[in-house]
């Protein structure tokens, strides 16, 4: 979506209504009519912002996990190992924090439940959430290679190695754990140890 869309009051209303209804009823049981009613907009207004209910779901997911937060300037200005180290740690912390959000996990449950009947829902989730994380990581690694900081490795495979453990941690510690009243918060991943190991694997030591 464009910056103008992000500031559009109607878009904000629709996004919030969609999140509320999807979490309450699941994806399939929410009609565009009920979504428009909850958002306080007409169906015409809804369709002028989103071509389909799937597009609304994609937007909700994208705003729960925004792995591409690091701006392009930060990526392009990599000069040394410290810049790369800092960029990877920021990216890992942002992604880890957002993957551990209870709202995101509950939407992930909905997507998993709906995918056998509606494969496109799973495809939307994969493209909107993990896909963004992989793209952001790949772009950062390519910038590192241009700066001579990252070894001649396959950036796509390396991005999977970086993002995968963060996703698995959320899967094992939040998604597969039933929420209980008064339960302690899920353990946080040791992001610094993860980034240290990753840097050891992909860095090109400069003489």
PDB file of N, CA and C in Angstrom, residues 61 64-66 69 91-109 125 129 163-177 179 184-191:
ATOM      1  N   UNK A  61      -1.986  -8.568   8.240  1.00  0.00           N
ATOM      2  CA  UNK A  61      -0.781  -9.330   8.552  1.00  0.00           C
ATOM      3  C   UNK A  61       0.472  -8.484   8.367  1.00  0.00           C
ATOM      4  N   UNK A  64       1.119  -6.279  11.298  1.00  0.00           N
ATOM      5  CA  UNK A  64       1.471  -6.957  12.544  1.00  0.00           C
ATOM      6  C   UNK A  64       2.945  -7.321  12.552  1.00  0.00           C
ATOM      7  N   UNK A  65       3.466  -7.759  11.441  1.00  0.00           N
ATOM      8  CA  UNK A  65       4.882  -8.108  11.341  1.00  0.00           C
ATOM      9  C   UNK A  65       5.471  -7.312  10.191  1.00  0.00           C
ATOM     10  N   UNK A  66       6.208  -6.260  10.516  1.00  0.00           N
ATOM     11  CA  UNK A  66       6.808  -5.383   9.517  1.00  0.00           C
ATOM     12  C   UNK A  66       8.305  -5.597   9.521  1.00  0.00           C
ATOM     13  N   UNK A  69      11.216  -2.936   8.292  1.00  0.00           N
ATOM     14  CA  UNK A  69      11.259  -1.609   8.887  1.00  0.00           C
ATOM     15  C   UNK A  69      12.551  -0.855   8.598  1.00  0.00           C
ATOM     16  N   UNK A  91      17.298  -5.821  12.981  1.00  0.00           N
ATOM     17  CA  UNK A  91      16.347  -6.595  12.206  1.00  0.00           C
ATOM     18  C   UNK A  91      15.870  -7.816  12.987  1.00  0.00           C
ATOM     19  N   UNK A  92      16.802  -8.523  13.637  1.00  0.00           N
ATOM     20  CA  UNK A  92      16.456  -9.723  14.395  1.00  0.00           C
ATOM     21  C   UNK A  92      15.554  -9.382  15.579  1.00  0.00           C
ATOM     22  N   UNK A  93      15.854  -8.289  16.278  1.00  0.00           N
ATOM     23  CA  UNK A  93      15.037  -7.910  17.443  1.00  0.00           C
ATOM     24  C   UNK A  93      13.633  -7.501  17.014  1.00  0.00           C
ATOM     25  N   UNK A  94      13.537  -6.721  15.939  1.00  0.00           N
ATOM     26  CA  UNK A  94      12.224  -6.296  15.464  1.00  0.00           C
ATOM     27  C   UNK A  94      11.373  -7.496  15.049  1.00  0.00           C
ATOM     28  N   UNK A  95      11.983  -8.396  14.287  1.00  0.00           N
ATOM     29  CA  UNK A  95      11.243  -9.559  13.823  1.00  0.00           C
ATOM     30  C   UNK A  95      10.855 -10.464  14.988  1.00  0.00           C
ATOM     31  N   UNK A  96      11.785 -10.700  15.906  1.00  0.00           N
ATOM     32  CA  UNK A  96      11.496 -11.549  17.058  1.00  0.00           C
ATOM     33  C   UNK A  96      10.376 -10.958  17.904  1.00  0.00           C
ATOM     34  N   UNK A  97      10.445  -9.652  18.166  1.00  0.00           N
ATOM     35  CA  UNK A  97       9.416  -9.003  18.984  1.00  0.00           C
ATOM     36  C   UNK A  97       8.040  -9.144  18.343  1.00  0.00           C
ATOM     37  N   UNK A  98       7.969  -8.933  17.046  1.00  0.00           N
ATOM     38  CA  UNK A  98       6.672  -8.955  16.397  1.00  0.00           C
ATOM     39  C   UNK A  98       6.144 -10.367  16.204  1.00  0.00           C
ATOM     40  N   UNK A  99       7.036 -11.318  15.954  1.00  0.00           N
ATOM     41  CA  UNK A  99       6.581 -12.709  15.849  1.00  0.00           C
ATOM     42  C   UNK A  99       5.998 -13.212  17.162  1.00  0.00           C
ATOM     43  N   UNK A 100       6.452 -12.647  18.277  1.00  0.00           N
ATOM     44  CA  UNK A 100       5.985 -13.100  19.581  1.00  0.00           C
ATOM     45  C   UNK A 100       4.699 -12.402  20.027  1.00  0.00           C
ATOM     46  N   UNK A 101       4.198 -11.485  19.229  1.00  0.00           N
ATOM     47  CA  UNK A 101       2.944 -10.818  19.563  1.00  0.00           C
ATOM     48  C   UNK A 101       1.804 -11.823  19.621  1.00  0.00           C
ATOM     49  N   UNK A 102       0.991 -11.733  20.657  1.00  0.00           N
ATOM     50  CA  UNK A 102      -0.146 -12.647  20.791  1.00  0.00           C
ATOM     51  C   UNK A 102      -1.137 -12.466  19.647  1.00  0.00           C
ATOM     52  N   UNK A 103      -1.384 -11.225  19.215  1.00  0.00           N
ATOM     53  CA  UNK A 103      -2.328 -11.015  18.114  1.00  0.00           C
ATOM     54  C   UNK A 103      -1.841 -11.686  16.844  1.00  0.00           C
ATOM     55  N   UNK A 104      -0.540 -11.559  16.566  1.00  0.00           N
ATOM     56  CA  UNK A 104       0.001 -12.199  15.377  1.00  0.00           C
ATOM     57  C   UNK A 104      -0.154 -13.710  15.455  1.00  0.00           C
ATOM     58  N   UNK A 105       0.137 -14.275  16.620  1.00  0.00           N
ATOM     59  CA  UNK A 105       0.035 -15.722  16.793  1.00  0.00           C
ATOM     60  C   UNK A 105      -1.404 -16.181  16.610  1.00  0.00           C
ATOM     61  N   UNK A 106      -2.363 -15.422  17.153  1.00  0.00           N
ATOM     62  CA  UNK A 106      -3.765 -15.810  16.993  1.00  0.00           C
ATOM     63  C   UNK A 106      -4.190 -15.743  15.528  1.00  0.00           C
ATOM     64  N   UNK A 107      -3.702 -14.751  14.788  1.00  0.00           N
ATOM     65  CA  UNK A 107      -3.998 -14.711  13.357  1.00  0.00           C
ATOM     66  C   UNK A 107      -3.318 -15.866  12.631  1.00  0.00           C
ATOM     67  N   UNK A 108      -2.122 -16.240  13.072  1.00  0.00           N
ATOM     68  CA  UNK A 108      -1.443 -17.394  12.472  1.00  0.00           C
ATOM     69  C   UNK A 108      -2.274 -18.654  12.677  1.00  0.00           C
ATOM     70  N   UNK A 109      -2.878 -18.803  13.852  1.00  0.00           N
ATOM     71  CA  UNK A 109      -3.753 -19.957  14.105  1.00  0.00           C
ATOM     72  C   UNK A 109      -4.915 -19.970  13.117  1.00  0.00           C
ATOM     73  N   UNK A 125      -0.582 -15.396   3.621  1.00  0.00           N
ATOM     74  CA  UNK A 125       0.215 -15.308   4.844  1.00  0.00           C
ATOM     75  C   UNK A 125       1.697 -15.469   4.534  1.00  0.00           C
ATOM     76  N   UNK A 129       4.093 -12.162   5.252  1.00  0.00           N
ATOM     77  CA  UNK A 129       4.848 -12.129   6.503  1.00  0.00           C
ATOM     78  C   UNK A 129       6.245 -12.720   6.341  1.00  0.00           C
ATOM     79  N   UNK A 163      16.424 -16.036   9.314  1.00  0.00           N
ATOM     80  CA  UNK A 163      15.024 -15.871   9.711  1.00  0.00           C
ATOM     81  C   UNK A 163      14.459 -17.146  10.344  1.00  0.00           C
ATOM     82  N   UNK A 164      14.873 -18.312   9.835  1.00  0.00           N
ATOM     83  CA  UNK A 164      14.290 -19.575  10.273  1.00  0.00           C
ATOM     84  C   UNK A 164      14.263 -19.784  11.776  1.00  0.00           C
ATOM     85  N   UNK A 165      15.390 -19.626  12.495  1.00  0.00           N
ATOM     86  CA  UNK A 165      15.367 -19.847  13.938  1.00  0.00           C
ATOM     87  C   UNK A 165      14.424 -18.898  14.681  1.00  0.00           C
ATOM     88  N   UNK A 166      14.258 -17.671  14.191  1.00  0.00           N
ATOM     89  CA  UNK A 166      13.347 -16.727  14.831  1.00  0.00           C
ATOM     90  C   UNK A 166      11.905 -17.204  14.698  1.00  0.00           C
ATOM     91  N   UNK A 167      11.562 -17.721  13.521  1.00  0.00           N
ATOM     92  CA  UNK A 167      10.211 -18.236  13.297  1.00  0.00           C
ATOM     93  C   UNK A 167       9.979 -19.494  14.123  1.00  0.00           C
ATOM     94  N   UNK A 168      10.956 -20.391  14.144  1.00  0.00           N
ATOM     95  CA  UNK A 168      10.817 -21.638  14.896  1.00  0.00           C
ATOM     96  C   UNK A 168      10.658 -21.359  16.389  1.00  0.00           C
ATOM     97  N   UNK A 169      11.383 -20.369  16.889  1.00  0.00           N
ATOM     98  CA  UNK A 169      11.261 -20.029  18.316  1.00  0.00           C
ATOM     99  C   UNK A 169       9.830 -19.604  18.643  1.00  0.00           C
ATOM    100  N   UNK A 170       9.244 -18.752  17.795  1.00  0.00           N
ATOM    101  CA  UNK A 170       7.862 -18.321  18.017  1.00  0.00           C
ATOM    102  C   UNK A 170       6.908 -19.502  17.886  1.00  0.00           C
ATOM    103  N   UNK A 171       7.166 -20.390  16.940  1.00  0.00           N
ATOM    104  CA  UNK A 171       6.320 -21.568  16.735  1.00  0.00           C
ATOM    105  C   UNK A 171       6.299 -22.448  17.980  1.00  0.00           C
ATOM    106  N   UNK A 172       7.472 -22.747  18.518  1.00  0.00           N
ATOM    107  CA  UNK A 172       7.580 -23.680  19.635  1.00  0.00           C
ATOM    108  C   UNK A 172       7.138 -23.074  20.959  1.00  0.00           C
ATOM    109  N   UNK A 173       7.350 -21.778  21.128  1.00  0.00           N
ATOM    110  CA  UNK A 173       7.114 -21.169  22.434  1.00  0.00           C
ATOM    111  C   UNK A 173       5.826 -20.369  22.551  1.00  0.00           C
ATOM    112  N   UNK A 174       5.171 -20.089  21.416  1.00  0.00           N
ATOM    113  CA  UNK A 174       3.925 -19.326  21.472  1.00  0.00           C
ATOM    114  C   UNK A 174       2.813 -20.035  20.706  1.00  0.00           C
ATOM    115  N   UNK A 175       3.043 -20.312  19.414  1.00  0.00           N
ATOM    116  CA  UNK A 175       1.976 -20.884  18.594  1.00  0.00           C
ATOM    117  C   UNK A 175       1.511 -22.236  19.116  1.00  0.00           C
ATOM    118  N   UNK A 176       2.439 -23.084  19.568  1.00  0.00           N
ATOM    119  CA  UNK A 176       2.080 -24.431  20.017  1.00  0.00           C
ATOM    120  C   UNK A 176       1.792 -24.512  21.512  1.00  0.00           C
ATOM    121  N   UNK A 177       1.717 -23.367  22.157  1.00  0.00           N
ATOM    122  CA  UNK A 177       1.411 -23.318  23.589  1.00  0.00           C
ATOM    123  C   UNK A 177       0.062 -22.637  23.767  1.00  0.00           C
ATOM    124  N   UNK A 179      -2.776 -20.501  25.253  1.00  0.00           N
ATOM    125  CA  UNK A 179      -2.767 -19.377  26.199  1.00  0.00           C
ATOM    126  C   UNK A 179      -3.514 -19.733  27.479  1.00  0.00           C
ATOM    127  N   UNK A 184       3.162 -17.336  32.699  1.00  0.00           N
ATOM    128  CA  UNK A 184       4.296 -16.424  32.501  1.00  0.00           C
ATOM    129  C   UNK A 184       4.494 -16.156  31.014  1.00  0.00           C
ATOM    130  N   UNK A 185       5.087 -15.023  30.670  1.00  0.00           N
ATOM    131  CA  UNK A 185       5.329 -14.729  29.249  1.00  0.00           C
ATOM    132  C   UNK A 185       6.267 -15.748  28.632  1.00  0.00           C
ATOM    133  N   UNK A 186       6.130 -15.931  27.340  1.00  0.00           N
ATOM    134  CA  UNK A 186       6.983 -16.884  26.632  1.00  0.00           C
ATOM    135  C   UNK A 186       8.437 -16.439  26.723  1.00  0.00           C
ATOM    136  N   UNK A 187       9.374 -17.384  26.804  1.00  0.00           N
ATOM    137  CA  UNK A 187      10.791 -17.010  26.882  1.00  0.00           C
ATOM    138  C   UNK A 187      11.240 -16.304  25.612  1.00  0.00           C
ATOM    139  N   UNK A 188      12.070 -15.292  25.772  1.00  0.00           N
ATOM    140  CA  UNK A 188      12.571 -14.556  24.631  1.00  0.00           C
ATOM    141  C   UNK A 188      13.768 -15.280  24.035  1.00  0.00           C
ATOM    142  N   UNK A 189      13.902 -15.161  22.743  1.00  0.00           N
ATOM    143  CA  UNK A 189      15.061 -15.747  22.082  1.00  0.00           C
ATOM    144  C   UNK A 189      16.301 -14.904  22.368  1.00  0.00           C
ATOM    145  N   UNK A 190      17.448 -15.551  22.515  1.00  0.00           N
ATOM    146  CA  UNK A 190      18.711 -14.846  22.699  1.00  0.00           C
ATOM    147  C   UNK A 190      19.177 -14.349  21.326  1.00  0.00           C
ATOM    148  N   UNK A 191      18.700 -13.173  20.971  1.00  0.00           N
ATOM    149  CA  UNK A 191      18.972 -12.603  19.649  1.00  0.00           C
ATOM    150  C   UNK A 191      20.456 -12.350  19.456  1.00  0.00           C
TER     151      UNK A 191
END
